[in-house]
Every structure is written in structure tokens, then in C-alpha cells.
mmCIF file of C-alpha atoms in Angstrom:
data_model
loop_
_atom_site.group_PDB
_atom_site.id
_atom_site.type_symbol
_atom_site.label_atom_id
_atom_site.label_comp_id
_atom_site.label_asym_id
_atom_site.label_seq_id
_atom_site.Cartn_x
_atom_site.Cartn_y
_atom_site.Cartn_z
ATOM 1 C CA MET A 1 0.325 0.051 -0.129
ATOM 2 C CA GLN A 2 1.183 3.578 -0.843
ATOM 3 C CA THR A 3 1.999 5.550 2.153
ATOM 4 C CA LEU A 4 1.880 9.342 1.991
ATOM 5 C CA ASP A 5 4.743 11.536 3.126
ATOM 6 C CA VAL A 6 4.303 14.490 4.730
ATOM 7 C CA ILE A 7 5.980 17.174 2.889
ATOM 8 C CA ALA A 8 5.704 20.084 5.197
ATOM 9 C CA HIS A 9 4.081 21.727 8.193
ATOM 10 C CA ILE A 10 2.109 24.914 8.666
ATOM 11 C CA ARG A 11 2.768 27.587 11.037
ATOM 12 C CA THR A 12 -0.245 30.032 12.041
ATOM 13 C CA ASP A 13 -1.476 31.540 14.729
ATOM 14 C CA PHE A 14 -3.988 28.933 16.149
ATOM 15 C CA SER A 15 -2.775 26.831 18.622
ATOM 16 C CA SER A 16 -6.298 25.333 19.270
ATOM 17 C CA LYS A 17 -9.038 24.408 16.629
ATOM 18 C CA PHE A 18 -11.714 26.923 18.351
ATOM 19 C CA GLY A 19 -11.832 29.884 16.255
ATOM 20 C CA ILE A 20 -10.202 28.639 13.128
ATOM 21 C CA PRO A 21 -12.068 30.069 10.206
ATOM 22 C CA ARG A 22 -14.555 27.593 8.803
ATOM 23 C CA GLN A 23 -13.336 27.804 5.187
ATOM 24 C CA SER A 24 -10.095 29.054 3.596
ATOM 25 C CA GLY A 25 -9.672 32.388 2.107
ATOM 26 C CA LEU A 26 -12.431 34.054 4.353
ATOM 27 C CA ILE A 27 -9.652 36.275 6.204
ATOM 28 C CA ASP A 28 -7.004 37.298 3.866
ATOM 29 C CA ALA A 29 -5.196 39.076 6.982
ATOM 30 C CA LEU A 30 -4.494 35.726 8.341
ATOM 31 C CA LYS A 31 -0.883 34.666 7.841
ATOM 32 C CA GLY A 32 0.948 31.371 7.777
ATOM 33 C CA GLU A 33 4.424 29.833 6.629
ATOM 34 C CA ILE A 34 4.830 26.584 5.035
ATOM 35 C CA VAL A 35 7.987 25.210 6.355
ATOM 36 C CA PHE A 36 9.003 21.697 4.635
ATOM 37 C CA THR A 37 10.469 18.715 6.301
ATOM 38 C CA GLU A 38 13.935 18.116 5.827
ATOM 39 C CA LYS A 39 13.604 15.619 3.233
ATOM 40 C CA TYR A 40 11.779 18.392 0.935
ATOM 41 C CA ARG A 41 13.676 20.886 1.725
ATOM 42 C CA ASP A 42 14.671 21.532 -2.307
ATOM 43 C CA ALA A 43 14.423 24.957 -3.710
ATOM 44 C CA SER A 44 14.260 23.366 -7.178
ATOM 45 C CA ALA A 45 11.028 21.736 -6.059
ATOM 46 C CA LEU A 46 9.489 24.930 -5.924
ATOM 47 C CA ARG A 47 10.894 26.685 -9.016
ATOM 48 C CA GLY A 48 7.973 28.484 -11.039
ATOM 49 C CA ILE A 49 5.574 28.846 -7.835
ATOM 50 C CA GLU A 50 6.479 32.119 -7.902
ATOM 51 C CA GLY A 51 4.278 32.723 -10.834
ATOM 52 C CA TYR A 52 0.989 31.678 -9.070
ATOM 53 C CA SER A 53 -1.035 33.983 -6.678
ATOM 54 C CA HIS A 54 -2.996 30.992 -5.455
ATOM 55 C CA LEU A 55 -2.521 27.081 -4.324
ATOM 56 C CA TRP A 56 -4.160 24.166 -2.902
ATOM 57 C CA LEU A 57 -3.203 22.442 0.319
ATOM 58 C CA ILE A 58 -3.812 18.845 0.412
ATOM 59 C CA TRP A 59 -3.260 18.207 4.542
ATOM 60 C CA GLN A 60 -4.351 16.064 7.236
ATOM 61 C CA PHE A 61 -7.059 16.609 9.861
ATOM 62 C CA SER A 62 -4.221 15.972 12.891
ATOM 63 C CA GLU A 63 -6.740 16.472 15.492
ATOM 64 C CA SER A 64 -9.898 14.618 14.261
ATOM 65 C CA VAL A 65 -8.581 11.327 13.216
ATOM 66 C CA THR A 66 -10.968 8.163 14.314
ATOM 67 C CA GLU A 67 -11.273 4.683 13.362
ATOM 68 C CA ARG A 68 -14.601 4.396 13.064
ATOM 69 C CA PHE A 69 -16.146 5.414 9.662
ATOM 70 C CA SER A 70 -19.745 7.060 9.899
ATOM 71 C CA PRO A 71 -21.501 7.607 6.931
ATOM 72 C CA THR A 72 -23.591 10.688 7.722
ATOM 73 C CA VAL A 73 -22.554 13.784 9.823
ATOM 74 C CA LYS A 74 -24.090 16.466 11.769
ATOM 75 C CA PRO A 75 -23.064 19.978 10.083
ATOM 76 C CA PRO A 76 -22.601 22.640 13.053
ATOM 77 C CA ARG A 77 -23.695 25.172 10.592
ATOM 78 C CA LEU A 78 -27.237 23.194 10.417
ATOM 79 C CA GLY A 79 -27.591 23.967 13.940
ATOM 80 C CA GLY A 80 -26.250 20.267 15.067
ATOM 81 C CA ASN A 81 -29.700 18.410 14.538
ATOM 82 C CA ARG A 82 -29.279 17.463 10.790
ATOM 83 C CA ARG A 83 -27.596 14.981 9.467
ATOM 84 C CA MET A 84 -26.178 15.156 5.619
ATOM 85 C CA GLY A 85 -23.879 12.638 4.102
ATOM 86 C CA VAL A 86 -20.340 12.809 5.257
ATOM 87 C CA PHE A 87 -19.604 13.225 0.942
ATOM 88 C CA ALA A 88 -21.721 16.042 1.048
ATOM 89 C CA THR A 89 -20.158 18.070 3.404
ATOM 90 C CA ARG A 90 -16.412 19.323 4.493
ATOM 91 C CA SER A 91 -16.541 17.853 8.137
ATOM 92 C CA PRO A 92 -13.112 16.849 9.139
ATOM 93 C CA PHE A 93 -14.712 13.220 10.793
ATOM 94 C CA ARG A 94 -13.829 11.730 7.595
ATOM 95 C CA PRO A 95 -12.901 8.195 6.168
ATOM 96 C CA ASN A 96 -9.522 9.489 5.393
ATOM 97 C CA PRO A 97 -8.494 12.647 7.637
ATOM 98 C CA LEU A 98 -7.713 14.557 4.364
ATOM 99 C CA GLY A 99 -8.327 18.742 4.229
ATOM 100 C CA LEU A 100 -8.250 20.890 1.055
ATOM 101 C CA SER A 101 -7.283 24.484 1.324
ATOM 102 C CA CYS A 102 -6.552 27.403 -1.075
ATOM 103 C CA VAL A 103 -4.155 30.087 0.132
ATOM 104 C CA LYS A 104 -3.272 32.997 -1.079
ATOM 105 C CA LEU A 105 0.549 33.252 -1.880
ATOM 106 C CA GLU A 106 2.030 36.017 -0.619
ATOM 107 C CA GLY A 107 6.186 35.327 -0.890
ATOM 108 C CA VAL A 108 8.387 32.888 -1.572
ATOM 109 C CA GLU A 109 11.884 32.602 0.654
ATOM 110 C CA LEU A 110 14.424 30.000 -1.030
ATOM 111 C CA SER A 111 17.254 30.378 1.655
ATOM 112 C CA THR A 112 16.441 30.221 5.503
ATOM 113 C CA PRO A 113 17.523 28.252 8.622
ATOM 114 C CA ASN A 114 14.920 26.035 8.012
ATOM 115 C CA GLY A 115 15.273 25.623 4.199
ATOM 116 C CA PRO A 116 12.195 27.195 1.207
ATOM 117 C CA VAL A 117 9.476 28.763 3.139
ATOM 118 C CA LEU A 118 5.913 29.472 1.475
ATOM 119 C CA HIS A 119 4.570 32.745 3.136
ATOM 120 C CA VAL A 120 0.745 32.428 2.786
ATOM 121 C CA ALA A 121 -2.723 34.034 3.647
ATOM 122 C CA GLY A 122 -6.228 32.880 4.289
ATOM 123 C CA ALA A 123 -5.363 29.786 5.848
ATOM 124 C CA ASP A 124 -7.731 27.722 7.996
ATOM 125 C CA LEU A 125 -4.992 25.534 9.448
ATOM 126 C CA LEU A 126 -4.001 24.689 13.152
ATOM 127 C CA ASN A 127 -0.464 25.567 14.199
ATOM 128 C CA GLY A 128 1.720 22.455 12.771
ATOM 129 C CA THR A 129 -0.773 20.685 10.750
ATOM 130 C CA PRO A 130 0.979 18.783 8.416
ATOM 131 C CA ILE A 131 0.866 19.015 4.410
ATOM 132 C CA TYR A 132 0.972 15.898 2.321
ATOM 133 C CA ASP A 133 0.830 17.633 -1.002
ATOM 134 C CA ILE A 134 1.144 21.619 -2.729
ATOM 135 C CA LYS A 135 -0.672 21.979 -6.195
ATOM 136 C CA PRO A 136 -1.194 25.505 -7.950
ATOM 137 C CA TYR A 137 -4.562 26.714 -8.118
ATOM 138 C CA LEU A 138 -5.734 27.240 -11.584
ATOM 139 C CA PRO A 139 -8.255 29.889 -12.395
ATOM 140 C CA TYR A 140 -9.264 28.517 -15.992
ATOM 141 C CA VAL A 141 -10.052 25.180 -14.418
ATOM 142 C CA ASP A 142 -10.541 25.705 -10.710
ATOM 143 C CA SER A 143 -12.844 28.783 -10.608
ATOM 144 C CA HIS A 144 -16.680 28.187 -11.605
ATOM 145 C CA PRO A 145 -18.615 31.242 -10.394
ATOM 146 C CA ASP A 146 -22.187 29.281 -11.105
ATOM 147 C CA ALA A 147 -21.379 26.497 -9.444
ATOM 148 C CA ARG A 148 -24.385 25.588 -6.554
ATOM 149 C CA GLY A 149 -23.120 25.353 -3.123
ATOM 150 C CA GLY A 150 -25.768 22.778 -1.650
ATOM 151 C CA PHE A 151 -26.819 23.088 1.561
ATOM 152 C CA THR A 152 -24.736 26.107 2.421
ATOM 153 C CA ASP A 153 -26.583 28.089 -0.267
ATOM 154 C CA GLY A 154 -29.460 28.666 2.218
ATOM 155 C CA ILE A 155 -27.078 29.764 5.477
ATOM 156 C CA ASP A 156 -26.981 33.380 6.518
ATOM 157 C CA TYR A 157 -23.228 34.386 7.484
ATOM 158 C CA ALA A 158 -23.830 37.339 9.152
ATOM 159 C CA ARG A 159 -21.092 38.798 10.659
ATOM 160 C CA LEU A 160 -20.788 39.837 14.401
ATOM 161 C CA ARG A 161 -19.878 43.878 15.238
ATOM 162 C CA VAL A 162 -16.750 43.472 17.900
ATOM 163 C CA ASP A 163 -16.471 45.529 20.675
ATOM 164 C CA PHE A 164 -12.542 45.334 21.507
ATOM 165 C CA PRO A 165 -11.823 47.778 24.173
ATOM 166 C CA GLU A 166 -8.510 49.701 23.447
ATOM 167 C CA THR A 167 -6.940 48.668 26.464
ATOM 168 C CA LEU A 168 -7.215 45.224 25.609
ATOM 169 C CA LEU A 169 -6.808 45.446 21.888
ATOM 170 C CA ASN A 170 -3.106 47.329 22.839
ATOM 171 C CA ARG A 171 -2.024 43.909 24.358
ATOM 172 C CA ILE A 172 -2.422 42.318 21.026
ATOM 173 C CA PRO A 173 0.915 43.062 18.360
ATOM 174 C CA PRO A 174 -0.208 45.720 16.070
ATOM 175 C CA GLU A 175 0.191 43.179 13.100
ATOM 176 C CA LYS A 176 -1.956 40.664 14.501
ATOM 177 C CA ARG A 177 -5.158 42.803 15.234
ATOM 178 C CA GLU A 178 -6.663 42.919 11.939
ATOM 179 C CA ALA A 179 -6.775 39.252 11.572
ATOM 180 C CA LEU A 180 -8.381 38.882 15.541
ATOM 181 C CA ILE A 181 -10.954 41.126 14.647
ATOM 182 C CA GLU A 182 -12.109 39.370 11.614
ATOM 183 C CA VAL A 183 -11.670 36.036 13.175
ATOM 184 C CA LEU A 184 -14.088 37.404 15.841
ATOM 185 C CA ALA A 185 -16.489 38.959 13.467
ATOM 186 C CA GLN A 186 -16.951 35.417 11.853
ATOM 187 C CA ASP A 187 -18.888 34.345 15.188
ATOM 188 C CA PRO A 188 -16.125 31.502 15.884
ATOM 189 C CA ARG A 189 -19.093 29.788 18.571
ATOM 190 C CA PRO A 190 -20.678 26.440 17.125
ATOM 191 C CA GLY A 191 -23.481 26.860 14.871
ATOM 192 C CA TYR A 192 -26.065 25.760 17.550
ATOM 193 C CA ARG A 193 -24.986 28.087 20.152
ATOM 194 C CA HIS A 194 -27.010 32.060 19.347
ATOM 195 C CA ASP A 195 -29.895 33.215 20.990
ATOM 196 C CA GLY A 196 -29.699 33.559 24.823
ATOM 197 C CA ASP A 197 -26.459 32.359 24.867
ATOM 198 C CA GLU A 198 -24.710 33.605 28.039
ATOM 199 C CA ARG A 199 -21.608 31.653 27.997
ATOM 200 C CA ARG A 200 -18.031 32.789 28.016
ATOM 201 C CA TYR A 201 -15.772 31.729 25.085
ATOM 202 C CA GLY A 202 -11.909 31.937 24.548
ATOM 203 C CA VAL A 203 -10.099 31.684 20.908
ATOM 204 C CA GLU A 204 -6.248 30.907 21.225
ATOM 205 C CA PHE A 205 -4.791 33.306 19.007
ATOM 206 C CA ALA A 206 -1.067 34.518 18.308
ATOM 207 C CA GLY A 207 -0.282 33.114 22.026
ATOM 208 C CA TYR A 208 -3.384 34.850 23.592
ATOM 209 C CA ASP A 209 -6.328 33.288 25.201
ATOM 210 C CA VAL A 210 -8.901 35.875 23.862
ATOM 211 C CA ARG A 211 -12.229 35.728 25.939
ATOM 212 C CA PHE A 212 -15.377 37.209 24.847
ATOM 213 C CA THR A 213 -19.251 36.945 25.359
ATOM 214 C CA VAL A 214 -22.006 37.818 22.600
ATOM 215 C CA ASP A 215 -25.149 39.708 22.880
ATOM 216 C CA GLY A 216 -27.108 39.568 19.733
ATOM 217 C CA ASP A 217 -24.980 40.590 16.969
ATOM 218 C CA THR A 218 -22.361 42.280 19.126
ATOM 219 C CA LEU A 219 -19.211 40.313 20.248
ATOM 220 C CA SER A 220 -17.488 41.479 23.245
ATOM 221 C CA VAL A 221 -13.942 40.887 24.441
ATOM 222 C CA VAL A 222 -13.919 40.937 27.967
ATOM 223 C CA GLU A 223 -10.520 39.338 29.184
ATOM 224 C CA ILE A 224 -7.104 38.358 27.506
ATOM 225 C CA GLU A 225 -4.694 36.550 28.942
ATOM 226 C CA SER A 226 -1.010 35.555 27.654
ATOM 227 C CA LEU A 227 -0.934 31.632 27.026
ATOM 228 C CA HIS A 228 2.915 31.855 27.878
ATOM 229 C CA GLN A 229 2.071 32.618 31.361
ATOM 230 C CA LYS A 230 -0.544 30.090 32.434
#
């Protein structure tokens, strides 16, 4: 049987799954670095890649590996109470835990202490996620503006207004603030927790635990703690 080599790992600001955007490309302000494993640290393997604006990443749901196959899943965006066929969703709980993401290529460094590094934007991956393959995005075949979106076509993806007190926002590095605010505006809560939800949530981002509450369409940041001090 053919086995798959991990060719790289991605570095992102997400140290836990909660808060990661539901799809790639939703937040361009999210930055990531793709660092190749030692076997694949060959700059010639990237020859010509700078000519593309976007890349496909094939990766592993490393935190969602399961040995039990379920033909149906409950997508959170349907409230967690309706089942759909696993192959009609992008659920991480799959026969083979493989993910597919389209990211924007922002830069290529061929010579670093860790070999070649790709700088990307818009990734929806956990820090350290193993990557199995990288392929160029080709607009003339990969873009289908008239495509149907299945059950997702009927879902309202309303953004939240983010109330982020300046005293708390100033604790976040300036270059990380835009991305964090966008993550919060996307409403990182599970799809089945909405009206009447008085719970306090926490997103681990860029080394900080950002805690918030939601009232109606307003998300309020209430506390920030450095993860390095825990």
C-alpha cells in the first residue's frame, strides 16, 4: 500500500481548533508559513511557484483522526441537529482525515535556516498541521462562479460587530490585530449556540487567550491572557 509522506508543516496563529475559520480564504489578514520537512527542503521543487497567486494545500485533520466510519455527520452550520452524508460536507470526520484549502501565496523564501518557506494568507489550519501536497490554483479550471453550494446556499453568514476595548486590543501585537478582529467577527461559536447564549468563550490566537461574550449581534472582548504565562 502506498503511504503518504508529510512534505511540510504550516505555522499559524491558532494553537487550538476553536476559532479557526470554517473555510479557507475568508480572512486574508491571517498569515501562515509553510516549512518543509528535511527530505523536501529542495528549492528546485518550488521552481516557478512564484508565478501563481494561489495554492491548493492537501493536509491532514491531525486533531480529528477516528477509526470509526460514519456515513452521515451533523454539520454545525445546520444547528447540529440535521444529518448529511459525509461526502456532501466538509466535516473533518472522514474515512481519510484529509483537508483541502486554497490559500493566497504572498511570498517565497528559498534560503532560510529551515530551508525554503512559503508565506501564505487565508489559511484555515491549526498551527503545526501536516501537509501532504501543494498544487497551484488554476483559475481557468478551478473557478466556477455559477456553481451551486448545496445546503450552504441557504445559510446566512451574518458578521458580528466586535466591541474590543482599546486597553485590551493594545495587548495584541499591532500586526495581529486585524486578523484577530476578523476571526471574532466571523462568529467562532458552534453553529448551534446562538440566541440566549450567556457563555464566555475563549479563542487561542497568536499566543493569547482572548475571551469574549456575545449579546445579539455584538461580540464583546472581556479579557485577554497570555498563553505563555499560564
